[in-house]
Coordinates of C-alpha atoms in Angstrom, one line a residue:
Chain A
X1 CA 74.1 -58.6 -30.2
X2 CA 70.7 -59.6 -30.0
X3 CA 69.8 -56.6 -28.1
X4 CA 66.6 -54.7 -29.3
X5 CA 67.1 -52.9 -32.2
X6 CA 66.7 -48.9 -31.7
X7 CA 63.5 -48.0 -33.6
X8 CA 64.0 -46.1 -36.9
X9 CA 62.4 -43.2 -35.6
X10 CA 64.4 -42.6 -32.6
X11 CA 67.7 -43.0 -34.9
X12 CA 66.5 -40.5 -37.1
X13 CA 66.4 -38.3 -34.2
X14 CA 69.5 -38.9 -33.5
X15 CA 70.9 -38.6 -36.5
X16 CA 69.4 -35.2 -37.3
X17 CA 71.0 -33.7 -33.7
X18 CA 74.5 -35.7 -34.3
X19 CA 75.2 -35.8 -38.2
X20 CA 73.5 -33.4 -39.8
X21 CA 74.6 -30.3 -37.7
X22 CA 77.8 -31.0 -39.9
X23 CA 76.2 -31.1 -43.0
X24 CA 77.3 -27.2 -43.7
X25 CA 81.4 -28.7 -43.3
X26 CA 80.6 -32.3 -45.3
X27 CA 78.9 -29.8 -47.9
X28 CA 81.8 -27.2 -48.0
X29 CA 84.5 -30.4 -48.2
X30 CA 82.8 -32.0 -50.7
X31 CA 82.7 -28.7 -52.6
X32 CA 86.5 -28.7 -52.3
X33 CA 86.8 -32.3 -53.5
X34 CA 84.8 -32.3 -56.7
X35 CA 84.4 -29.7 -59.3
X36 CA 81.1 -29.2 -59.5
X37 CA 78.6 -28.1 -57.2
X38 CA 76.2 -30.7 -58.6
X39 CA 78.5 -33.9 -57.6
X40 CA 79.1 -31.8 -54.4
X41 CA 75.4 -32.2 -53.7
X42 CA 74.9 -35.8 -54.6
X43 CA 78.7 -36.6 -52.9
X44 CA 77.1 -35.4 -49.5
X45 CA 73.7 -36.8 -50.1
X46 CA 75.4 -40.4 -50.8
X47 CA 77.6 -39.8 -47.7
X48 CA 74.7 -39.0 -44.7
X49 CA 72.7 -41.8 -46.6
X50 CA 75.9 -43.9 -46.0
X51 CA 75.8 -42.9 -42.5
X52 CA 72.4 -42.7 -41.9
X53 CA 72.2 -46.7 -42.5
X54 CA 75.2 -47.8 -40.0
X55 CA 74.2 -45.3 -37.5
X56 CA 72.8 -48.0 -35.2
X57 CA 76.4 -48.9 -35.6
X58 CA 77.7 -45.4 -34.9
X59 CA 78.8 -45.1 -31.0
X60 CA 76.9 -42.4 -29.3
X61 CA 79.9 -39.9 -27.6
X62 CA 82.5 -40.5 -29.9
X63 CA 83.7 -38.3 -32.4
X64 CA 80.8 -38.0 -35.7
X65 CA 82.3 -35.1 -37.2
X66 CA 85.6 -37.6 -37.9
X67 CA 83.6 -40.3 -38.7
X68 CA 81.0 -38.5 -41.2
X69 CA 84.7 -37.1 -42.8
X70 CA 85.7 -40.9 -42.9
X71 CA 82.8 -41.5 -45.2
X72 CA 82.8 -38.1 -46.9
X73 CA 86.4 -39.1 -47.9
X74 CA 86.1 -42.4 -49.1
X75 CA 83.0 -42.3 -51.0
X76 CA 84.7 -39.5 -52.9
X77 CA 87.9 -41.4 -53.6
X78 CA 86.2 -45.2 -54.3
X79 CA 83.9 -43.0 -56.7
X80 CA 87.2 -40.8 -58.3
X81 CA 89.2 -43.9 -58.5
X82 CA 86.2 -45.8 -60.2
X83 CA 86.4 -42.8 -62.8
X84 CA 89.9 -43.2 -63.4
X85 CA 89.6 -46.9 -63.9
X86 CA 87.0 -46.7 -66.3
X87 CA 88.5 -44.3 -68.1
X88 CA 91.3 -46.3 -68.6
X89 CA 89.5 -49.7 -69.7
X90 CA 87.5 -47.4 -72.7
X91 CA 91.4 -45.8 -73.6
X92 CA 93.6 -49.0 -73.1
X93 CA 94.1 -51.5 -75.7
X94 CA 90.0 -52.0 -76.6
X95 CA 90.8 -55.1 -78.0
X96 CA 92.6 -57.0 -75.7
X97 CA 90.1 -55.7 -72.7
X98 CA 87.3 -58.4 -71.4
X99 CA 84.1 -57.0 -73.3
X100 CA 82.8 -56.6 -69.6
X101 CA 85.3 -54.0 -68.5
X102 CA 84.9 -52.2 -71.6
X103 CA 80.9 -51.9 -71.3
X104 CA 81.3 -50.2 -67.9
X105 CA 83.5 -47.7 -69.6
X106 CA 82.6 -44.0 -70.3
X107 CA 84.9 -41.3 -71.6
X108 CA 84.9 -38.6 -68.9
X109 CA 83.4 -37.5 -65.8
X110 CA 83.4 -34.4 -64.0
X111 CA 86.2 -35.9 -61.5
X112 CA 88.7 -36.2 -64.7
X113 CA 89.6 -33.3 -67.0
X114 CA 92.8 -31.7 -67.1
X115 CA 93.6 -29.3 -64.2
X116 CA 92.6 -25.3 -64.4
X117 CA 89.0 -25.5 -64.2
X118 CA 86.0 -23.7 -64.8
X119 CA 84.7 -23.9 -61.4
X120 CA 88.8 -22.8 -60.5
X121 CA 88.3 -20.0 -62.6
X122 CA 84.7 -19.1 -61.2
X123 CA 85.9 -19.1 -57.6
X124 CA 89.2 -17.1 -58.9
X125 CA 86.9 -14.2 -60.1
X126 CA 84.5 -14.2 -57.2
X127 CA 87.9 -13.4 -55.0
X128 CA 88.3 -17.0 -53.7
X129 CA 91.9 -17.8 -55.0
X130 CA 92.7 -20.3 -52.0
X131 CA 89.8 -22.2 -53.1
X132 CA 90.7 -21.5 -57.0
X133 CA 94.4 -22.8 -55.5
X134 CA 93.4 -25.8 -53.9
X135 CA 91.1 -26.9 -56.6
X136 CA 94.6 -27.5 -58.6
X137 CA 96.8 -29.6 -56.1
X138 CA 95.8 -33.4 -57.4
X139 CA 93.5 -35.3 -55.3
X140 CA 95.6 -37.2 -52.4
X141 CA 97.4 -34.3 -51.5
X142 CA 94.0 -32.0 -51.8
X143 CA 92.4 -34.3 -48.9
X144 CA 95.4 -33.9 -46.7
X145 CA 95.3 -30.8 -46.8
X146 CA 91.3 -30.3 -46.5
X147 CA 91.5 -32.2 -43.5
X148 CA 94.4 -31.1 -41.7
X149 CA 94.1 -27.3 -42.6
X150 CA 90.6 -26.2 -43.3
X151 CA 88.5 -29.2 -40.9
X152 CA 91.3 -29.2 -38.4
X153 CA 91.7 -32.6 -38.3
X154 CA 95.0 -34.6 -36.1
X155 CA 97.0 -36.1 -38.2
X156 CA 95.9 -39.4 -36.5
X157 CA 92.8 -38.6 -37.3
X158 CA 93.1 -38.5 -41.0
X159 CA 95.7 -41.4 -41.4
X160 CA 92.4 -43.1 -39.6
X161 CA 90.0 -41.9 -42.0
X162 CA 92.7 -42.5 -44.9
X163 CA 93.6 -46.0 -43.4
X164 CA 97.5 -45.0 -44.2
X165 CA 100.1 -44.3 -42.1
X166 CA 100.6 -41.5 -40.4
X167 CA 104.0 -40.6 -42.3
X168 CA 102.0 -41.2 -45.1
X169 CA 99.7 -38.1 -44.3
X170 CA 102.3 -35.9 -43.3
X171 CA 104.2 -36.0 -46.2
X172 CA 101.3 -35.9 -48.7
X173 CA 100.3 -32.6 -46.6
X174 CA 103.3 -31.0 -47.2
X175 CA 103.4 -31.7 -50.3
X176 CA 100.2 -30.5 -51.3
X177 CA 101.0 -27.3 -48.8
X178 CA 103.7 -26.7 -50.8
X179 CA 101.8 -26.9 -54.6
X180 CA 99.3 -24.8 -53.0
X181 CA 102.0 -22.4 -52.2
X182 CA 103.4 -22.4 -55.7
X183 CA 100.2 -22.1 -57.1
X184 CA 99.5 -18.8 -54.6
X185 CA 102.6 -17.4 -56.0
X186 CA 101.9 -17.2 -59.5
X187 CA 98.4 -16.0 -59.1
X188 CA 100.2 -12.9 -57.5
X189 CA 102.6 -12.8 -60.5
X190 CA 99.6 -13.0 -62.6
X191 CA 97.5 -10.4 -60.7
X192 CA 100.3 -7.9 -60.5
X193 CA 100.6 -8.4 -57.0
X194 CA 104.7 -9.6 -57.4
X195 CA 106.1 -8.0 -60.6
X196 CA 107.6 -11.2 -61.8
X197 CA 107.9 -15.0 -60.3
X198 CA 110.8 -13.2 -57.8
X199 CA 111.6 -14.0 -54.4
X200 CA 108.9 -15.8 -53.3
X201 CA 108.5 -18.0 -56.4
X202 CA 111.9 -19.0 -56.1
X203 CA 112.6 -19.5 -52.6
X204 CA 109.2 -22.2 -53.2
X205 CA 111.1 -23.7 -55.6
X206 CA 114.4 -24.1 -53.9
X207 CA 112.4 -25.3 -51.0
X208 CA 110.9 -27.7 -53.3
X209 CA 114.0 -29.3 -54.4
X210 CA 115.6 -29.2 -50.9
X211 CA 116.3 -32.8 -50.3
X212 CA 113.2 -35.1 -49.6
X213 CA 112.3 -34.9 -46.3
X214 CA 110.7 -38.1 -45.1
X215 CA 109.1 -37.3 -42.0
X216 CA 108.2 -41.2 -40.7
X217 CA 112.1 -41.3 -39.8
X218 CA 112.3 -37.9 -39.0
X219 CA 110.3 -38.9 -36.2
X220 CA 111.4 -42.5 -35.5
X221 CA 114.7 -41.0 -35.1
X222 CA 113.6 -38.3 -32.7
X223 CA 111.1 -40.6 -30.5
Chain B
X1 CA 118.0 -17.0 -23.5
X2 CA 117.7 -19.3 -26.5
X3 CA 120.2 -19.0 -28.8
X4 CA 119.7 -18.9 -33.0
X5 CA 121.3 -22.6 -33.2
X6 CA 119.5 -23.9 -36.1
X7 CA 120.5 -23.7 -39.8
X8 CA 118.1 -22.4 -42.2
X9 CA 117.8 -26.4 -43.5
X10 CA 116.6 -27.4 -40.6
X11 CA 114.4 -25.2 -40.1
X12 CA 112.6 -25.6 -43.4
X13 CA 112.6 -28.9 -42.4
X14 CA 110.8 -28.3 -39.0
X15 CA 108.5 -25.2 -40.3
X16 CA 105.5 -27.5 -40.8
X17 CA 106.1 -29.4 -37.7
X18 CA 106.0 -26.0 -36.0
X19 CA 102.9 -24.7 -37.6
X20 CA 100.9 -27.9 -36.8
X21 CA 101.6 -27.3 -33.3
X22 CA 103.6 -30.6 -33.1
X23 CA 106.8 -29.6 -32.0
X24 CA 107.8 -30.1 -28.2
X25 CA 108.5 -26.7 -26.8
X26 CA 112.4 -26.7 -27.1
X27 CA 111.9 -27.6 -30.7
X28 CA 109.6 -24.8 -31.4
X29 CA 111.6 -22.4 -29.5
X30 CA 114.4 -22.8 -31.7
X31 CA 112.4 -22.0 -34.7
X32 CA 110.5 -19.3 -33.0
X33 CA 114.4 -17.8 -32.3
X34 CA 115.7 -18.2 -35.7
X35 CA 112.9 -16.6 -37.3
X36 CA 113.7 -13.6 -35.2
X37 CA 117.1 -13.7 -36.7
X38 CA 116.8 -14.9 -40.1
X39 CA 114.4 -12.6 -42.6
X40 CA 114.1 -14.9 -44.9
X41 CA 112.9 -18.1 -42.5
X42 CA 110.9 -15.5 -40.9
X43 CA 109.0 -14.6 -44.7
X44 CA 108.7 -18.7 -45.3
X45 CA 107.1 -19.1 -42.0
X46 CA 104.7 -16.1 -42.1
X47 CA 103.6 -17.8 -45.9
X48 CA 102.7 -20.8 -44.1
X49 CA 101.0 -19.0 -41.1
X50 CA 99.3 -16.8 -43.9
X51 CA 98.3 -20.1 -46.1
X52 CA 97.4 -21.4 -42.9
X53 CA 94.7 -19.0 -41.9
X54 CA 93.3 -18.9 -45.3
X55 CA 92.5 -22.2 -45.3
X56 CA 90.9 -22.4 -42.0
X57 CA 89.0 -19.4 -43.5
X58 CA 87.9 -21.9 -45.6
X59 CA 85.7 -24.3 -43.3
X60 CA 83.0 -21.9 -42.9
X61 CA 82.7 -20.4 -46.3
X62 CA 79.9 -22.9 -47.8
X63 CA 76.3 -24.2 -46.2
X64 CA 73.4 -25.9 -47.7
X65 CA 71.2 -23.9 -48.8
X66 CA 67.5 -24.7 -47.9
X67 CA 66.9 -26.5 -51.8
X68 CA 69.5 -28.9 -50.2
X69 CA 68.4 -29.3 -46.9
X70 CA 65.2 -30.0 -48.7
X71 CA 66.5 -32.5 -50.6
X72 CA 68.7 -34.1 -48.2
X73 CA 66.0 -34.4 -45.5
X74 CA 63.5 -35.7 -48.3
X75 CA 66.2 -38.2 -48.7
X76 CA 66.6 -39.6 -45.3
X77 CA 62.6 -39.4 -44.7
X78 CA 62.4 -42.3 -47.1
X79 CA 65.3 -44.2 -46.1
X80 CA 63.6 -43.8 -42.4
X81 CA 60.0 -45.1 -43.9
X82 CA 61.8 -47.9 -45.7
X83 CA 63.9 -48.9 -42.9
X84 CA 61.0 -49.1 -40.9
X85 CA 58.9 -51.3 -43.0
X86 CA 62.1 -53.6 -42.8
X87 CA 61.7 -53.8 -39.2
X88 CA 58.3 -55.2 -39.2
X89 CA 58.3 -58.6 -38.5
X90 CA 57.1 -60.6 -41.6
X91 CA 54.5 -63.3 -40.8
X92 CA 54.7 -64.7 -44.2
X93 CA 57.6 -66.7 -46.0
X94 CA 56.6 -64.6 -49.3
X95 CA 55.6 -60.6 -49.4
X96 CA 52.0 -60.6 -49.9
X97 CA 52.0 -58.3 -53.1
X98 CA 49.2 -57.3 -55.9
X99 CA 48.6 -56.0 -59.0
X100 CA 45.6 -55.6 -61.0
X101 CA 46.4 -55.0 -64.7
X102 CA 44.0 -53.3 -67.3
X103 CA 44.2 -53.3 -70.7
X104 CA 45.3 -49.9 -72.0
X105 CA 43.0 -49.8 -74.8
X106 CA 40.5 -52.0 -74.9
X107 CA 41.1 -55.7 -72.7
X108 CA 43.5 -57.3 -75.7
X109 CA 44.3 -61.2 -76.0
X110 CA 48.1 -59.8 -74.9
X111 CA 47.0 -58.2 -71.9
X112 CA 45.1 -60.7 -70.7
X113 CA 47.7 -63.1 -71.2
X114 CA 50.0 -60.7 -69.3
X115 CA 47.4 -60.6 -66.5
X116 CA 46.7 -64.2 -66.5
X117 CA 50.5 -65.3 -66.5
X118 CA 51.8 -64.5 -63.2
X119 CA 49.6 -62.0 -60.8
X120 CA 50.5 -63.4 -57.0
X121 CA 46.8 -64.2 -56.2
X122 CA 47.8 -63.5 -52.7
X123 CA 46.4 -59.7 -52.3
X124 CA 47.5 -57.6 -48.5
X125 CA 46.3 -54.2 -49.3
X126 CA 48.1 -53.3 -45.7
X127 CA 51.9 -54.5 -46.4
X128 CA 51.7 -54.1 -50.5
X129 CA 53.8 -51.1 -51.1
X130 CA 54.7 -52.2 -54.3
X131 CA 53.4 -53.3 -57.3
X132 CA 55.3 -56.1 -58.6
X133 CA 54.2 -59.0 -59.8
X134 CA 56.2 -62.1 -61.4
X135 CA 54.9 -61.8 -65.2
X136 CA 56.1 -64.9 -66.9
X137 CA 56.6 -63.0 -70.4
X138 CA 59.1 -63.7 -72.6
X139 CA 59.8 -60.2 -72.8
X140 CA 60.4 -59.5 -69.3
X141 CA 63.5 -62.2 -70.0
X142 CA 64.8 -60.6 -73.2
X143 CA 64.5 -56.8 -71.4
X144 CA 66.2 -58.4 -68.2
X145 CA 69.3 -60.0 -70.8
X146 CA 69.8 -56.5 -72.0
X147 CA 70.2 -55.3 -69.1
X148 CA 72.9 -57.8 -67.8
X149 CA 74.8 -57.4 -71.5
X150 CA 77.9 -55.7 -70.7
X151 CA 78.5 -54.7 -74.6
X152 CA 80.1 -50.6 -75.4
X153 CA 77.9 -48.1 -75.5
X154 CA 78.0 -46.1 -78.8
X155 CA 77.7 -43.1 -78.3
X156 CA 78.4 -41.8 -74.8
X157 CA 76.6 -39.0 -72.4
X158 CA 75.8 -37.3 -70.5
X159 CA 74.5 -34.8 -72.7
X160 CA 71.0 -36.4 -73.7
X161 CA 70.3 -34.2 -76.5
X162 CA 73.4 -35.6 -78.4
X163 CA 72.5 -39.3 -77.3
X164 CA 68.8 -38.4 -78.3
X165 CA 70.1 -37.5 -81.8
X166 CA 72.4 -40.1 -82.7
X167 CA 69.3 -42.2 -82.6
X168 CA 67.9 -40.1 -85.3
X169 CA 67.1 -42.3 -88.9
X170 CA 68.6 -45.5 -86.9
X171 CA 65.1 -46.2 -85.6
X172 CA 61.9 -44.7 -86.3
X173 CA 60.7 -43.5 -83.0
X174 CA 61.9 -40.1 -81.1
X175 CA 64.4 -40.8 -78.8
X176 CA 64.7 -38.7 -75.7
X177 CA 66.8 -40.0 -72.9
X178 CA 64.8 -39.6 -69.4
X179 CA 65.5 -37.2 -67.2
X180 CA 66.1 -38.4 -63.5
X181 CA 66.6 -35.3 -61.8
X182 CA 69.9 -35.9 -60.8
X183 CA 69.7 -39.4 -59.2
X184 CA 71.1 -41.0 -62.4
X185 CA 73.5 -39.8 -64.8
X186 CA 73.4 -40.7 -68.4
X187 CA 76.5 -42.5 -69.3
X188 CA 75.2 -43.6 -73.3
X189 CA 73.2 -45.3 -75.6
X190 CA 73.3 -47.9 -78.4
X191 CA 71.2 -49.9 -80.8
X192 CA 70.0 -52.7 -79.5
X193 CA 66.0 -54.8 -80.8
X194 CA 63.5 -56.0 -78.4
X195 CA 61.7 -59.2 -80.4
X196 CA 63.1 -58.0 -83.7
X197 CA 62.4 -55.1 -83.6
X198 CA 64.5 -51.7 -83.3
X199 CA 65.3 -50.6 -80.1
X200 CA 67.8 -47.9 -78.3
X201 CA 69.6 -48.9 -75.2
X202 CA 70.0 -45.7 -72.7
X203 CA 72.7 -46.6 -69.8
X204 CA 72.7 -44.7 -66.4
X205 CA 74.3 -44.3 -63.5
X206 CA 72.1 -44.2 -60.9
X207 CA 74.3 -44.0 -57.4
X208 CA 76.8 -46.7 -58.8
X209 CA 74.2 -48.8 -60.1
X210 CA 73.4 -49.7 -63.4
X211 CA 70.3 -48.7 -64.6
X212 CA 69.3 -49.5 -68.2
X213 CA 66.2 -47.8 -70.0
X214 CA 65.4 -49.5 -73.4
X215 CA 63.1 -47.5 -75.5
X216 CA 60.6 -49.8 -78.3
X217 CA 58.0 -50.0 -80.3
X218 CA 55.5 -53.1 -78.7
X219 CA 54.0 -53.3 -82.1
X220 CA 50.5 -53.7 -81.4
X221 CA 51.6 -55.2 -78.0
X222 CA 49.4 -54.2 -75.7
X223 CA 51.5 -54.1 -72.2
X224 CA 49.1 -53.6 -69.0
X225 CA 48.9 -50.5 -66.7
X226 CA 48.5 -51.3 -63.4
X227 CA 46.7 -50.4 -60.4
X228 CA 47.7 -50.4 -56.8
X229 CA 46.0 -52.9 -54.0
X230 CA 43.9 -49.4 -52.9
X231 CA 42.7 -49.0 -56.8
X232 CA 45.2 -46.0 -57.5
X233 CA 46.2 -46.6 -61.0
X234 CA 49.8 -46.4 -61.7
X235 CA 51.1 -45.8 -65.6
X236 CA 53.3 -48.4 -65.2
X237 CA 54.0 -51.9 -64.1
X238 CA 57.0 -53.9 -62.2
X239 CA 58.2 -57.2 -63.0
X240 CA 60.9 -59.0 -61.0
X241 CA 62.9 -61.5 -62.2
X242 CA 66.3 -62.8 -60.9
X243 CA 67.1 -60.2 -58.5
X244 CA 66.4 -57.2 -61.0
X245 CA 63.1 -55.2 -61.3
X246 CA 61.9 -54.2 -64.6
X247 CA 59.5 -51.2 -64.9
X248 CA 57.6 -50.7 -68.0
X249 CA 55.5 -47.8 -69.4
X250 CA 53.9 -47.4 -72.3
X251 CA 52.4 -44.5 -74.0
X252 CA 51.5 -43.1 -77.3
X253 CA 52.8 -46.1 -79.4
X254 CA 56.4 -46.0 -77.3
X255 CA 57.1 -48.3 -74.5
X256 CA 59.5 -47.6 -72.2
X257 CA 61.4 -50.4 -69.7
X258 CA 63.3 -49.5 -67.0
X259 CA 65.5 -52.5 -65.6
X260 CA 68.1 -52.6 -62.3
X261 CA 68.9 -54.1 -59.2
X262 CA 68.1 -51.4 -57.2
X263 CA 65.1 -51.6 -54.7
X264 CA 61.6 -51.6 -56.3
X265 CA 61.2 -47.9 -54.3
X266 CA 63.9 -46.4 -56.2
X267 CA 63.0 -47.7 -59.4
X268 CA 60.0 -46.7 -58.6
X269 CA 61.0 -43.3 -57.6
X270 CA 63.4 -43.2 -61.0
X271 CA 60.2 -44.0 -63.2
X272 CA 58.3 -41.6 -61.6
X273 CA 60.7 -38.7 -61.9
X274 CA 60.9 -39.5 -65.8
X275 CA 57.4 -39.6 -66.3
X276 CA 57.6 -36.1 -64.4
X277 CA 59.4 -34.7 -66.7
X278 CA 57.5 -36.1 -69.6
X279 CA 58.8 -38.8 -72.1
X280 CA 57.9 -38.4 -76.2
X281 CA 54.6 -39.9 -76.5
X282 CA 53.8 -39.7 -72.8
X283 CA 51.3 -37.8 -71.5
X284 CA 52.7 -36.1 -68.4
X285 CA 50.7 -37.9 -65.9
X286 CA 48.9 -35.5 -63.0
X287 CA 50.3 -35.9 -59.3

C-alpha cells in the first residue's frame, strides 16, 4: 500500500488505451438508459470521470468493459432513483415532510415522465422500433436486458455489476424480454404489419400469464 | 435420434435458457427437437432469436461524435492537471494563495475594507492556482447561510426564461438565470434579501451538487475584482468559508454570488462559463 503512486500522466495513458476505446458502447448504453441525448452525454461524462479517478484502483488485465458498465449502471440508477425520491418528498404530504427534504425537491426530470416518449417516438420514425421498444420496458428490466442482449454481458456478470442475485437478473430479463416482445407486437398491429393484435399478440399474452417461472429454483432444482 | 419429449410448457419455460446458450446439450437438444415438431414453439422461438439479433444490432448503432470526444477528453485533461497538482508534495501546512483586489470604480472605503480584512499576506505566484482569499465580510456569511438554507424553491426550472420572469415586479433588477453550459441544471428560484435588500435565489444542479447563484443589488457596495498572483485580472473574486467557496461578480449595478462545495476549479470553471455567456448588466468579458 505504500507503493509509489503511478504518475497522473502515465494513468491517463492508460486510461485513454483501456477505457475509452468503450466510450462508443458506454455512449450507446447510456443513450438507451436515459431519454435524452443530453443526459446521455453528461451520464457518460460522469461515468469515465468516475472511473478515471479509481483507475489507480482499476486492475490492469481484468475485464474494463464490465467494470466501466458497473459504473455506467449505477450512476444511472443512484441518479434515476434520486429523481424518484425527490419527486416524491415535493408530491407527499408537504407538510408533514422535514423542510430539508422538501428544499431538495423539484418537480420532474427527464428520467420521470410517463412512458411513450418523444425521443421513443423520434427513434420510431427514423426506423429504430427496437430502440423506440426498449425505451418503454421500465428501468430494471431495461438494464437487464441492455446488458445481457445488446453488451453481451453473463449473467454473472450483471448480477455483479447489479450487486443482486443471479435469479434476480434472470427473471428481470425475461421479464423485460417479454414487455419488449409485447411492445414489438403492437407496433406491427399499428404499422399494418399484423392486421389485428392476432396470433402473435396473444400467444405473448398467454405466455405472459403462464404460471411464474422462478428461475433461482428452476436451477437449484436442476444443479 | 432424440425424440419430441417435451411439452409445449416446458419448453416456454426453457426457451430463454436455450437462447442464452445456457442449457447443457441434452437440454437444448430437446428444445431444438420440439421446435422441429411443434409450429407454434418453433414461431416463439424464432421471436426470440429475431428479438435477439435486433438487439445485439443495437450495441453498434451509436458513437460519440467528435463535439463529444471533445468534450469528454477536455474533461479528463483537467481532472489529469488537477490530479497532478494533488500529487505534489506540499511543503507548507497552509496553501500559499493571493489575491490582489482593486476597487471597481474608484478605491472605495468598502473595498478597501474588503481588501484590508482578510488577503493571506503569504503570496506563491508558482503553486497559487486560485484566487481565494478568506474575506472576513459579513456578507460572505449571510451569502454562505443562503446557501446552506434548505427552504422550497418557488418557482421551479429548468426552463430559465420562466424562472427569469417570475422574478419580474418582485425585485427591480433583470433576472436571468446563468447559463452553465450543461454542467449545471437549473432546478428554481425564489425570493430571498441579501442585507435587506431584495434578492432572487437561482438553485442548480451542478453534477449532484448544490450550487446556489443569488442575484442583488450591493447598493453602492463596492465589491473588489481581483487579480491573479501573475497580474491577470479576473472579474471576479473567491471567498472560502466553512468548506464552501463563494464567487462573486459584479457588474453594471448587479452582483452576482455563486456559492458551493465544489472545488474552487469548478466554481471557477461554472463562473466563467456564465460570464461566457453574458449575465444582464455584464459586460461579456474577452478570452
Amino acid at each position: 500500500m505504500f507503493g509509489r503512486k503511478p504518475r497522473q500522466s502515465d494513468l491517463r495513458r492508460r486510461f485513454d488505451s483501456e477505457a475509452m476505446v468503450h466510450a462508443d458502447a458506454l455512449f450507446g448504453a447510456a443513450l438507451r438508459l436515459t431519454k435524452s441525448r443530453r443526459d446521455a452525454e453528461d451520464l457518460l461524462q460522469d461515468t469515465l470521470l468516475k472511473a478515471f479517478q479509481h483507475f489507480d484502483r482499476y486492475e490492469p488485465g481484468t475485464n474494463c468493459k464490465a467494470w466501466l458498465f458497473r459504473i455506467l449502471t449505477n450512476t444511472f440508477i443512484n441518479r434515476y432513483r434520486k429523481s424518484q425520491r425527490e419527486r416524491v418528498f415535493l408530491l407527499d404530504d408537504p407538510d408533514t415532510k422535514p423542510l430539508a427534504e422538501r428544499a431538495v425537491a423539484r418537480e420532474l426530470t427527464d428520467f420521470d415522465g410517463p412512458v411513450g416518449t418523444d425521443e421513443e417516438s423520434i427513434a420510431r420514425l427514423f426506423g429504430d422500433e427496437i430502440g423506440a421498444a426498449l425505451q418503454r420496458v421500465p428501468v430494471d428490466f431495461r438494464v437487464a436486458v441492455l446488458l445481457t442482449d445488446v453488451y453481451d454481458f453473463s449473467y454473472k456478470e450483471v448480477a455483479e455489476m447489479l450487486e443482486v442475485p443471479i435469479g434476480t437478473v434472470m427473471s428481470r430479463l425475461y421479464r423485460g424480454r417479454r414487455l419488449l416482445r409485447a411492445q414489438l407486437a403492437e407496433y406491427a398491429v399499428e404499422r399494418g404489419a399484423v392486421r389485428e393484435i392476432g396470433a402473435d399478440y396473444n400467444d405473448q399474452i398467454a405466455e405472459d400469464r403462464a404460471k411464474t417461472i422462478d428461475l433461482a429454483a428452476y436451477r437449484a432444482a436442476r444443479a | 435420434m432424440t425424440t419430441a419429449t417435451l411439452e409445449c410448457s416446458s419448453f416456454v419455460e426453457l426457451v430463454d435458457l436455450y437462447v442464452d446458450g445456457a442449457l447443457d446439450p441434452s437440454d437444448a437438444a430437446e428444445i431444438e427437437a420440439h421446435a422441429s415438431v411443434c409450429p407454434h414453439c418453433d414461431g416463439a422461438l424464432a421471436r426470440r432469436l429475431d428479438t435477439r439479433g435486433q438487439l445485439q444490432a443495437l450495441a453498434g448503432a451509436s458513437a460519440c461524435d467528435a463535439a463529444l470526444l471533445a468534450r469528454l477528453g477536455g474533461a479528463l485533461d483537467k481532472q489529469t492537471r488537477r490530479r497532478a497538482v494533488e500529487d505534489v508534495p506540499r511543503y507548507a501546512a497552509a496553501a500559499a494563495v493571493a489575491l490582489l483586489f482593486v476597487g471597481v470604480g474608484g478605491v472605495g472605503g468598502a473595498a478597501m475594507r474588503w481588501a484590508a480584512a482578510g488577503v493571506s499576506s503569504v503570496a506563491n505566484a508558482e503553486t497559487a492556482a486560485m484566487m481565494t482569499a478568506s474575506i472576513q465580510d459579513p456578507l460572505v456569511d449571510e451569502l454562505v447561510r443562503w446557501h446552506l438554507r434548505q427552504i422550497p424553491v418557488e418557482v421551479t426550472g429548468p426552463d430559465s426564461e420562466t424562472v427569469g420572469e417570475w422574478f419580474e415586479g418582485k425585485v427591480d433588477f433583470p433576472v436571468a438565470p446563468p447559463d452553465f453550459d450543461r454542467s449545471a441544471h437549473l432546478l428554481g428560484g425564489r425570493l430571498g434579501h441579501v442585507e435587506d435588500a431584495d434578492a432572487a435565489m437561482l438553485v442548480y444542479d451542478a453534477g449532484g451538487a448544490k450550487l446556489s447563484v443569488i442575484v442583488f443589488d450591493p447598493a453602492g457596495r463596492q465589491l473588489p475584482t481581483a487579480h491573479t498572483p501573475d497580474g491577470r485580472e479576473v472579474p471576479f473574486f473567491v471567498a472560502r468559508r466553512s468548506g464552501y467557496s463563494i464567487a462573486v461578480h459584479q457588474r453594471g449595478g448587479i452582483a452576482y454570488a455563486f456559492a458551493s462545495e465544489l472545488p474552487d476549479d469548478r466554481l471557477e470553471a461554472l463562473v466563467e462559463s456564465a460570464l461566457r455567456h453574458g449575465l444582464p448588466g455584464a459586460a461579456v468579458p474577452a478570452h
